């Protein structure tokens, strides 16, 4: 029962964090017309999810979802997927490294 509670709590935290990061980025793009902060804000979201949740699973899932969200909403062509571009591949690699290192570090500290 305790494990199920952790899974539900971690899932909820992941969904809320990624939704908040997405909305913050939409606001920044609409208000200030800047897309330069988008990847960094998503990396922060991946870091928070990896730090707060148990194990590696939610960090890696948040990393993949963040890469898809950045690719879909914040890179050209907008509101469409273009998963072959070098930017997408490099951002996926960086977010995966951040989530893996953070997950390993926090698991070790706990």
Backbone as JSON, one array per atom type, in Angstrom:
{
  "sequence": "XXXXXXXXXXXXXXXXXXXXXXXXXXXXXXXXXXXXXXXXXXXXXXXXXXXXXXXXXXXXXXXXXXXXXXXXXXXXXXXXXXXXXXXXXXXXXXXXXXXXXXXXXXXXXX",
  "N": [[0.82, -1.2, 0.0], [1.96, 1.21, 0.76], [3.85, 1.64, -1.25], [2.2, 2.07, -3.46], [1.07, 4.51, -2.75], [3.31, 6.17, -2.95], [3.8, 6.0, -5.69], [1.5, 7.2, -6.77], [1.69, 9.76, -5.62], [4.16, 10.61, -6.68], [3.57, 10.53, -9.41], [1.58, 12.49, -9.58], [3.03, 14.75, -8.71], [4.92, 14.91, -10.77], [3.25, 15.4, -13.02], [2.06, 17.86, -12.29], [4.33, 19.51, -12.01], [5.51, 19.44, -14.61], [3.39, 20.5, -16.1], [3.21, 23.06, -14.97], [5.72, 24.1, -15.69], [5.46, 24.09, -18.47], [3.34, 25.92, -18.8], [4.51, 28.25, -17.72], [6.51, 28.67, -19.61], [4.93, 29.12, -21.9], [3.72, 31.53, -21.11], [6.01, 33.2, -20.91], [6.87, 33.25, -23.58], [4.64, 34.4, -24.84], [4.39, 36.85, -23.49], [6.96, 38.11, -23.43], [8.15, 37.43, -25.77], [10.31, 35.62, -26.08], [12.35, 32.82, -26.55], [14.59, 31.76, -25.59], [14.97, 30.97, -22.96], [13.49, 28.7, -22.64], [14.48, 25.89, -22.92], [16.14, 25.79, -20.63], [14.36, 26.21, -18.52], [12.76, 23.95, -18.74], [14.7, 22.01, -18.21], [15.17, 22.63, -15.54], [12.65, 21.84, -14.54], [12.81, 19.06, -15.03], [14.95, 18.48, -13.36], [13.8, 19.11, -10.83], [11.74, 17.19, -10.7], [13.24, 14.81, -10.81], [14.68, 15.09, -8.47], [12.72, 15.15, -6.46], [11.13, 12.82, -6.69], [10.92, 9.19, -6.27], [13.53, 7.01, -7.17], [14.56, 6.37, -10.63], [12.65, 6.41, -12.65], [10.51, 8.41, -12.95], [11.99, 10.74, -13.39], [13.26, 10.16, -15.83], [11.02, 9.8, -17.48], [9.9, 12.38, -17.27], [11.92, 13.78, -18.51], [11.81, 12.82, -21.16], [9.19, 13.64, -21.85], [9.5, 16.4, -21.6], [11.33, 16.98, -23.64], [9.73, 16.35, -25.85], [7.68, 18.25, -25.48], [9.08, 20.7, -25.73], [9.94, 20.44, -28.35], [7.49, 20.29, -29.71], [5.96, 22.64, -29.04], [7.67, 24.87, -28.89], [9.64, 25.08, -30.81], [10.51, 25.56, -34.27], [8.94, 23.7, -36.84], [6.15, 25.23, -35.38], [3.85, 23.82, -33.04], [3.94, 21.26, -34.04], [5.58, 18.12, -34.54], [9.06, 17.62, -34.92], [11.28, 15.56, -34.87], [13.83, 15.0, -35.74], [15.72, 16.93, -35.87], [18.91, 18.4, -35.0], [18.9, 19.95, -32.66], [16.83, 18.87, -31.13], [17.8, 16.32, -30.57], [20.14, 16.9, -29.14], [19.08, 18.32, -26.94], [17.54, 16.31, -25.81], [19.55, 14.53, -25.01], [20.94, 16.08, -23.09], [18.9, 16.55, -21.16], [18.37, 13.92, -20.39], [20.8, 13.19, -19.23], [20.87, 15.01, -17.08], [18.57, 14.18, -15.62], [19.28, 11.54, -14.99], [21.71, 11.79, -13.52], [20.82, 13.4, -11.4], [18.82, 11.76, -10.3], [20.41, 9.56, -9.5], [22.09, 10.83, -7.65], [20.29, 11.8, -5.68], [19.06, 9.43, -4.89], [21.21, 8.12, -3.76], [21.79, 9.87, -1.65], [19.55, 9.6, -0.07]],
  "CA": [[0.0, 0.0, 0.0], [2.85, 2.37, 0.84], [4.46, 1.84, -2.56], [1.18, 2.64, -4.32], [0.97, 5.91, -2.37], [4.45, 6.87, -3.53], [3.62, 6.08, -7.14], [0.46, 8.21, -7.02], [2.24, 11.07, -5.26], [5.19, 10.94, -7.66], [2.9, 10.81, -10.69], [0.92, 13.78, -9.45], [4.07, 15.78, -8.67], [5.48, 15.01, -12.13], [2.27, 16.05, -13.89], [1.91, 19.26, -11.89], [5.57, 20.23, -12.32], [5.66, 19.61, -16.06], [2.34, 21.42, -16.55], [3.6, 24.4, -14.55], [6.85, 24.52, -16.52], [4.92, 24.36, -19.8], [2.57, 27.17, -18.74], [5.47, 29.34, -17.53], [7.14, 28.92, -20.91], [3.93, 29.76, -22.77], [3.6, 32.91, -20.65], [7.22, 33.95, -21.29], [6.88, 33.44, -25.03], [3.57, 35.34, -25.19], [4.59, 38.16, -22.88], [8.25, 38.72, -23.72], [8.56, 36.96, -27.08], [11.64, 35.03, -25.97], [12.37, 31.36, -26.47], [15.93, 31.34, -25.17], [14.91, 30.39, -21.63], [12.64, 27.51, -22.64], [15.16, 24.63, -22.54], [16.64, 25.84, -19.25], [13.23, 26.05, -17.6], [12.4, 22.54, -18.78], [15.74, 21.26, -17.48], [14.85, 22.84, -14.12], [11.53, 20.96, -14.22], [13.33, 17.69, -14.98], [15.75, 18.41, -12.13], [12.9, 19.05, -9.68], [11.06, 15.89, -10.69], [14.23, 13.79, -10.45], [15.06, 15.3, -7.08], [11.6, 14.95, -5.54], [10.5, 11.51, -6.81], [11.71, 8.01, -5.92], [14.13, 6.25, -8.27], [14.9, 7.0, -11.9], [11.56, 6.32, -13.62], [9.8, 9.67, -13.2], [12.94, 11.67, -13.98], [13.44, 9.83, -17.24], [9.75, 10.1, -18.16], [9.77, 13.83, -17.38], [12.89, 14.21, -19.5], [11.25, 12.53, -22.49], [8.04, 14.51, -22.08], [10.0, 17.76, -21.77], [11.88, 17.08, -24.99], [8.59, 16.39, -26.77], [6.98, 19.52, -25.31], [9.89, 21.75, -26.33], [9.91, 20.24, -29.79], [6.15, 20.52, -30.24], [5.39, 23.97, -28.84], [8.59, 25.99, -28.81], [10.6, 25.09, -31.92], [9.9, 25.58, -35.6], [7.59, 24.24, -37.05], [5.41, 25.29, -34.13], [2.69, 22.95, -32.85], [4.16, 20.04, -34.83], [6.79, 17.41, -34.12], [10.18, 17.49, -35.83], [12.19, 14.88, -33.95], [15.08, 14.65, -36.4], [16.64, 18.07, -35.82], [20.01, 18.26, -34.03], [18.52, 20.59, -31.39], [16.02, 17.93, -30.37], [18.66, 15.23, -30.11], [21.04, 17.41, -28.1], [18.31, 18.62, -25.72], [17.18, 15.02, -25.21], [20.73, 14.0, -24.34], [21.21, 16.88, -21.89], [17.86, 16.29, -20.17], [18.55, 12.55, -19.88], [21.95, 13.22, -18.32], [20.45, 15.72, -15.87], [17.66, 13.34, -14.83], [20.0, 10.36, -14.49], [22.65, 12.21, -12.47], [20.03, 13.86, -10.25], [18.21, 10.58, -9.71], [21.46, 8.8, -8.82], [22.56, 11.6, -6.51], [19.28, 11.85, -4.62], [18.88, 8.06, -4.39], [22.37, 7.86, -2.91], [21.68, 10.69, -0.44], [18.44, 9.1, 0.76]],
  "C": [[0.86, 1.27, 0.0], [3.48, 2.68, -0.51], [3.47, 2.48, -3.53], [0.99, 4.12, -4.02], [2.1, 6.74, -2.97], [4.29, 7.03, -5.03], [2.59, 7.15, -7.5], [1.0, 9.61, -6.74], [3.3, 11.52, -6.28], [4.59, 11.27, -9.02], [2.24, 12.18, -10.66], [1.95, 14.92, -9.44], [4.67, 15.99, -10.05], [4.53, 15.76, -13.05], [2.13, 17.53, -13.57], [3.16, 20.07, -12.26], [5.73, 20.47, -13.8], [4.59, 20.55, -16.62], [2.7, 22.86, -16.19], [4.74, 24.94, -15.4], [6.36, 24.88, -17.93], [4.17, 25.69, -19.82], [3.47, 28.38, -18.53], [6.13, 29.69, -18.85], [6.17, 29.56, -21.89], [3.76, 31.24, -22.41], [4.81, 33.74, -21.1], [7.28, 34.22, -22.78], [5.83, 34.48, -25.43], [3.87, 36.75, -24.69], [5.87, 38.86, -23.36], [8.84, 38.29, -25.07], [10.0, 36.43, -27.08], [11.53, 33.52, -25.82], [13.71, 30.85, -25.94], [15.93, 30.66, -23.81], [14.18, 29.05, -21.59], [13.38, 26.23, -22.27], [15.66, 24.64, -21.1], [15.52, 25.65, -18.24], [12.76, 24.6, -17.59], [13.43, 21.67, -18.08], [15.55, 21.44, -15.97], [13.69, 21.95, -13.69], [11.96, 19.5, -14.12], [14.15, 17.49, -13.7], [14.84, 18.28, -10.9], [12.18, 17.71, -9.57], [12.04, 14.79, -10.27], [14.62, 13.89, -8.97], [13.96, 14.87, -6.12], [11.03, 13.53, -5.56], [11.47, 10.39, -6.46], [12.26, 7.35, -7.17], [14.36, 7.09, -9.52], [13.7, 7.18, -12.84], [10.95, 7.67, -13.96], [10.73, 10.75, -13.77], [13.14, 11.42, -15.46], [12.17, 10.12, -18.03], [9.58, 11.61, -18.32], [10.76, 14.39, -18.4], [12.35, 13.99, -20.92], [10.07, 13.45, -22.81], [8.47, 15.96, -22.29], [10.58, 17.96, -23.16], [10.75, 17.16, -26.01], [7.85, 17.72, -26.69], [7.76, 20.67, -25.94], [9.83, 21.65, -27.84], [8.56, 20.62, -30.38], [5.73, 21.98, -30.17], [6.37, 25.13, -29.01], [9.68, 25.99, -29.88], [9.84, 25.04, -33.24], [9.96, 24.19, -36.22], [6.78, 24.13, -35.76], [4.17, 24.41, -34.19], [2.73, 21.74, -33.79], [5.46, 19.4, -34.35], [7.8, 17.36, -35.25], [11.32, 16.87, -35.01], [13.54, 14.54, -34.55], [16.12, 15.77, -36.29], [17.73, 17.85, -34.76], [19.69, 18.88, -32.67], [17.73, 19.63, -30.52], [16.89, 16.82, -29.78], [19.58, 15.72, -28.99], [20.28, 17.75, -26.82], [17.87, 17.34, -25.04], [18.36, 14.44, -24.44], [21.02, 14.75, -23.05], [20.18, 16.59, -20.8], [17.98, 14.89, -19.59], [19.72, 12.49, -18.91], [21.58, 13.89, -17.01], [19.56, 14.83, -15.01], [18.38, 12.13, -14.25], [20.94, 10.73, -13.34], [21.89, 12.65, -11.22], [19.37, 12.68, -9.54], [19.22, 9.76, -8.93], [21.92, 9.51, -7.55], [21.55, 11.58, -5.36], [19.0, 10.45, -4.04], [20.01, 7.72, -3.43], [22.27, 8.65, -1.59], [20.59, 10.18, 0.5], [18.88, 7.84, 1.46]]
}
